[in-house]
């Protein structure tokens, strides 16, 4: 709580994110059995049965990809074994004895959802499918994916292989923080030897700002889709599970979410007060937050900013020195606070005297 010195209260046409401020009825209807829209900072702005455990089909390969990236070198080369050839479902059509790099397999995994690529990556990374699944579950635990269990790298139906919309959003948010992952999943195509693979993610050309996504389908799981989209510096994650209209639902949810929320600077330079300066070359000193402050905000509500600053300061003022503190409130609750520092130097005025002036003063 701010206690001493002057309080300056400024009401701005912003709103801080609050779960209570969000009304599900504002969002478009979806066909999904479970769904979520989450900001990259972790705030959830839409959910529908988001904690229901579900089969996740090939969206599993998001976990396969990040575990492989973090445990292998992209230039590592391996020879494809018999176990990785001819696996049920989608394929990049590896053949026995083929030499490929980990990066080639990642493109086959994320662009065309190759189950053979998933198997080959798992065996190379951990030595066996079982040991790779252990790495997947360890990563899930580290990320806080408390309602997830992985038993294979490709997502074919299994009793102990499941997740939730919320957990998959957490996973995708983590994955897109990795530059190699983003570079691969956002590629439109990839040439591997004589074979060219084209990205199956239609959102890359149907949804403005789409960074990447991963599809999945089995008869039992239905259509599953996990994606990430960024517009004007705001990054959102969307997950739909068992959704027959997933492409359209992701587009609708993103259009709605970006129209309602955005990452914005809560303390812009023009809104900050100045501190009067005594004996300085400037009459006042500008202040700024010690660290850049960006909040994920609805676009049409009001927040209150309180400043604690001195009544005045003696020069010299040095840029970066402590000036005071700020506190941001929404609906009467504090949502952010931090230090204010001086934004620029303000030197002390140095008086100069002529020789005659000095003699008169001495007389």
XYZ file of C-alpha atoms in Angstrom:
363
model
C 0.000 0.000 0.000
C 1.257 3.477 -0.861
C 1.339 5.708 2.252
C 3.605 8.761 2.218
C 4.089 11.799 0.018
C 1.741 13.063 -2.697
C -0.785 10.718 -4.307
C -1.724 11.501 -7.873
C -4.711 9.548 -9.124
C -5.313 9.199 -12.820
C -8.273 7.384 -14.332
C -7.451 5.974 -17.747
C -9.713 4.320 -20.284
C -8.145 0.919 -19.758
C -9.129 -2.205 -17.869
C -6.909 -4.786 -16.291
C -7.716 -8.388 -17.017
C -9.929 -10.028 -14.438
C -11.745 -13.326 -14.695
C -14.773 -11.645 -13.146
C -14.780 -9.039 -15.912
C -15.220 -11.662 -18.588
C -18.609 -12.918 -19.707
C -18.696 -16.187 -21.639
C -21.872 -15.062 -23.413
C -19.820 -12.436 -25.261
C -17.828 -15.095 -27.105
C -18.946 -16.832 -30.305
C -20.463 -20.299 -30.127
C -18.177 -23.211 -31.038
C -18.763 -26.808 -32.025
C -15.998 -28.086 -29.738
C -16.562 -30.482 -26.867
C -13.875 -28.534 -25.012
C -12.022 -25.348 -25.874
C -9.930 -22.509 -24.496
C -8.458 -19.161 -25.549
C -5.472 -18.118 -23.468
C -3.151 -15.130 -23.517
C 0.578 -15.860 -23.655
C 0.830 -14.467 -20.114
C -1.501 -17.237 -18.871
C -4.783 -15.290 -18.585
C -7.765 -17.289 -19.825
C -10.427 -15.267 -21.635
C -12.618 -18.101 -22.920
C -13.100 -21.670 -21.831
C -15.542 -24.474 -22.408
C -15.030 -27.736 -20.491
C -11.344 -26.801 -20.521
C -10.375 -29.342 -17.830
C -12.198 -32.331 -19.312
C -9.749 -35.137 -20.060
C -9.814 -36.071 -23.720
C -8.008 -37.961 -26.427
C -5.779 -35.486 -28.279
C -4.718 -37.415 -31.396
C -1.776 -35.866 -33.286
C -1.711 -32.648 -31.275
C 0.447 -34.948 -29.120
C 3.250 -34.144 -31.564
C 3.660 -30.700 -30.031
C 5.095 -32.442 -26.968
C 7.088 -34.845 -29.155
C 8.623 -31.920 -31.022
C 9.651 -29.849 -28.003
C 11.124 -32.856 -26.167
C 13.157 -33.778 -29.264
C 14.319 -30.188 -29.820
C 15.466 -29.873 -26.212
C 17.265 -33.216 -26.132
C 18.815 -33.492 -29.604
C 20.869 -31.445 -32.028
C 18.892 -30.382 -35.089
C 21.806 -31.442 -37.315
C 22.045 -34.884 -35.715
C 21.738 -37.540 -38.408
C 20.147 -40.935 -37.916
C 19.330 -44.015 -39.925
C 15.671 -45.009 -40.019
C 15.006 -48.412 -38.475
C 12.365 -50.967 -39.398
C 10.251 -50.115 -36.328
C 9.633 -46.592 -37.667
C 8.443 -47.632 -41.112
C 4.867 -48.319 -42.146
C 3.238 -47.066 -38.948
C -0.546 -46.676 -38.995
C -1.975 -43.273 -39.918
C -0.419 -40.148 -41.416
C 3.146 -40.471 -42.633
C 6.156 -38.703 -44.135
C 6.933 -42.056 -45.835
C 10.299 -42.875 -44.321
C 11.967 -46.023 -45.619
C 14.314 -48.514 -43.994
C 17.903 -47.320 -43.895
C 17.080 -43.759 -44.944
C 19.465 -41.180 -43.447
C 17.695 -38.090 -42.141
C 18.437 -35.295 -39.701
C 16.454 -34.534 -36.573
C 15.378 -31.288 -38.251
C 14.067 -33.189 -41.310
C 12.013 -35.394 -38.996
C 10.645 -32.367 -37.145
C 9.372 -30.924 -40.424
C 7.777 -34.270 -41.265
C 6.290 -34.373 -37.770
C 4.813 -30.861 -37.655
C 3.961 -30.145 -41.304
C 2.415 -33.459 -42.403
C 1.945 -35.099 -38.981
C 4.124 -38.115 -39.768
C 3.613 -40.924 -37.268
C 6.776 -42.498 -38.645
C 8.657 -39.274 -37.922
C 7.328 -39.315 -34.343
C 8.470 -42.894 -33.834
C 11.932 -42.262 -35.306
C 12.433 -39.133 -33.177
C 11.349 -40.938 -30.020
C 13.669 -43.888 -30.559
C 16.623 -41.663 -31.434
C 16.047 -39.315 -28.495
C 15.420 -41.833 -25.722
C 16.198 -45.285 -27.115
C 12.653 -46.603 -26.839
C 9.050 -45.460 -27.024
C 8.586 -46.144 -23.297
C 11.587 -44.056 -22.280
C 10.522 -41.238 -24.588
C 7.028 -41.268 -23.069
C 8.702 -40.869 -19.674
C 10.449 -37.734 -20.979
C 7.111 -36.444 -22.275
C 5.448 -36.942 -18.905
C 8.370 -35.341 -17.100
C 8.076 -32.268 -19.318
C 4.308 -32.175 -18.764
C 4.849 -32.259 -15.008
C 7.439 -29.476 -15.210
C 4.999 -27.317 -17.193
C 2.179 -27.872 -14.700
C 0.089 -29.993 -17.077
C -1.628 -31.750 -14.192
C -4.386 -33.461 -16.202
C -2.251 -35.018 -18.917
C -0.677 -38.406 -19.556
C 1.439 -39.456 -22.540
C 2.170 -43.031 -23.586
C 3.339 -42.563 -27.190
C 4.874 -39.868 -29.421
C 2.254 -39.833 -32.199
C -1.131 -39.650 -30.454
C -2.764 -42.848 -31.661
C -5.547 -43.742 -29.232
C -4.431 -45.293 -25.958
C -6.161 -45.548 -22.578
C -3.365 -43.762 -20.701
C -2.831 -41.095 -23.360
C -4.902 -37.945 -22.830
C -4.846 -34.257 -22.008
C -7.158 -31.241 -21.659
C -7.709 -28.037 -23.586
C -6.116 -26.061 -20.731
C -3.033 -28.265 -20.548
C -2.546 -28.189 -24.315
C -2.726 -24.388 -24.263
C 0.015 -24.345 -21.628
C 2.088 -26.683 -23.798
C 1.639 -24.596 -26.945
C 2.503 -21.409 -25.076
C 5.755 -23.034 -23.983
C 6.518 -24.412 -27.441
C 6.182 -21.075 -29.236
C 8.782 -19.558 -26.915
C 11.327 -21.730 -28.772
C 12.617 -20.101 -31.975
C 13.439 -23.401 -33.714
C 9.965 -24.732 -33.002
C 8.312 -21.586 -34.422
C 10.526 -21.596 -37.511
C 9.561 -25.179 -38.290
C 5.849 -25.107 -37.461
C 5.299 -21.873 -39.402
C 6.988 -23.084 -42.606
C 4.699 -23.475 -45.612
C 6.757 -26.354 -47.020
C 10.010 -28.301 -46.669
C 12.070 -30.252 -49.171
C 13.621 -33.439 -47.780
C 15.570 -35.270 -50.462
C 13.232 -35.718 -53.397
C 10.109 -35.303 -51.278
C 8.416 -31.935 -50.657
C 6.161 -31.647 -47.605
C 3.425 -28.993 -47.397
C 2.034 -27.653 -44.148
C -1.449 -28.990 -43.374
C -2.294 -26.039 -41.112
C -4.910 -24.023 -43.033
C -4.866 -21.250 -40.417
C -1.523 -20.049 -41.798
C -3.371 -18.557 -44.765
C -6.930 -18.324 -43.403
C -6.286 -16.595 -40.084
C -4.472 -13.251 -39.839
C -1.358 -13.446 -37.677
C -1.293 -17.227 -37.246
C 2.158 -18.328 -36.070
C 1.519 -22.042 -36.314
C -0.655 -24.886 -35.211
C -1.054 -28.640 -35.005
C -3.961 -30.696 -36.195
C -5.089 -34.079 -34.939
C -7.738 -36.631 -35.769
C -8.773 -40.128 -34.864
C -12.286 -41.548 -34.995
C -12.457 -41.627 -31.192
C -10.800 -38.250 -30.576
C -12.540 -36.345 -33.339
C -10.930 -33.264 -34.863
C -8.396 -31.567 -32.560
C -6.568 -28.314 -33.215
C -4.027 -26.298 -31.228
C -2.853 -22.963 -32.628
C -1.125 -19.700 -31.813
C -1.852 -16.280 -33.283
C -0.290 -12.844 -32.824
C -1.717 -9.454 -33.811
C -0.266 -6.045 -32.947
C 2.083 -7.569 -30.403
C -0.590 -9.559 -28.567
C -0.165 -13.351 -28.633
C -3.029 -15.782 -27.984
C -3.345 -19.566 -27.888
C -6.496 -21.413 -28.966
C -7.316 -25.093 -28.408
C -10.382 -27.011 -29.561
C -10.873 -30.724 -28.899
C -13.449 -32.891 -30.630
C -14.561 -30.063 -32.892
C -16.035 -30.833 -36.334
C -15.713 -27.155 -37.373
C -12.312 -26.407 -35.888
C -10.855 -24.171 -38.631
C -13.811 -21.792 -38.537
C -14.043 -21.900 -34.748
C -10.395 -20.860 -34.334
C -10.844 -17.989 -36.783
C -14.010 -16.797 -35.001
C -12.497 -17.081 -31.548
C -9.357 -15.174 -32.556
C -11.335 -12.404 -34.272
C -13.520 -12.032 -31.176
C -10.643 -12.214 -28.679
C -8.445 -9.672 -30.454
C -11.407 -7.303 -30.769
C -11.960 -7.444 -27.001
C -8.440 -7.576 -25.519
C -4.900 -6.417 -26.214
C -1.473 -6.007 -24.655
C -1.060 -2.313 -23.943
C 1.280 -0.044 -22.055
C -0.586 0.914 -18.907
C 1.781 3.803 -18.113
C 2.486 5.742 -21.283
C 5.040 8.557 -21.198
C 2.461 11.307 -21.707
C 0.342 10.163 -18.749
C 3.098 10.219 -16.148
C 3.430 13.183 -13.760
C 6.656 15.175 -13.372
C 8.482 16.066 -10.173
C 9.290 19.796 -9.641
C 13.065 20.428 -9.475
C 14.738 23.064 -7.316
C 18.010 24.662 -8.522
C 17.984 22.648 -11.733
C 18.494 23.476 -15.380
C 14.936 22.199 -15.888
C 11.933 23.071 -13.767
C 10.680 19.493 -13.563
C 11.989 15.942 -13.929
C 10.148 13.285 -15.950
C 9.649 9.820 -14.483
C 9.088 6.354 -15.941
C 8.586 2.784 -14.633
C 11.866 1.062 -13.784
C 10.715 -1.843 -15.972
C 8.471 -1.694 -19.034
C 4.903 -2.406 -17.988
C 2.529 -4.141 -20.375
C -0.836 -5.457 -19.238
C -3.307 -7.659 -21.062
C -6.386 -5.459 -20.971
C -9.975 -5.400 -22.160
C -10.395 -2.424 -24.454
C -13.294 -0.591 -22.803
C -13.059 -0.363 -19.014
C -11.423 1.910 -16.485
C -8.389 1.460 -14.281
C -6.970 3.743 -11.623
C -3.287 4.576 -11.319
C -1.888 5.970 -8.069
C 1.550 7.556 -7.902
C 3.710 8.172 -4.850
C 6.217 10.946 -5.681
C 8.050 13.648 -3.712
C 6.645 17.201 -3.673
C 9.920 18.379 -5.196
C 13.535 17.292 -5.603
C 16.834 19.143 -5.421
C 19.106 19.052 -8.454
C 21.109 17.280 -9.631
C 18.719 14.537 -10.712
C 20.303 11.427 -12.235
C 18.539 9.277 -14.828
C 17.566 5.889 -13.422
C 17.548 6.964 -9.767
C 14.581 6.033 -7.594
C 11.771 8.592 -7.783
C 8.767 6.857 -6.245
C 6.248 4.093 -6.829
C 3.010 3.420 -8.686
C 0.022 1.208 -8.005
C -2.622 0.168 -10.529
C -6.127 -0.778 -9.420
C -9.082 -2.302 -11.188
C -12.491 -2.503 -9.506
C -10.852 -1.507 -6.241
C -8.237 -4.283 -6.339
C -4.507 -3.796 -6.864
C -3.316 -5.602 -10.001
C 0.178 -4.159 -10.516
C 2.727 -2.010 -8.727
C 6.342 -1.045 -9.166
C 9.115 1.499 -8.930
C 9.295 4.833 -10.733
C 12.695 6.231 -11.699
C 13.818 9.509 -13.226
C 13.735 9.429 -17.016
C 16.548 11.940 -17.687
C 19.335 13.878 -16.005
C 18.612 17.343 -14.646
C 21.926 19.076 -13.765
C 22.265 21.674 -11.013
C 22.410 25.330 -12.093
C 25.954 26.617 -11.701
C 26.049 30.361 -10.946
C 28.834 32.418 -12.557
C 30.118 35.717 -11.219
C 32.116 38.466 -12.904
C 35.222 39.805 -11.110
C 33.485 43.160 -10.496
C 30.355 41.420 -9.149
C 32.487 39.374 -6.782
C 34.309 42.508 -5.476
C 31.013 44.278 -4.864
C 29.678 41.292 -2.938
C 32.841 41.158 -0.811
C 32.659 44.919 -0.094
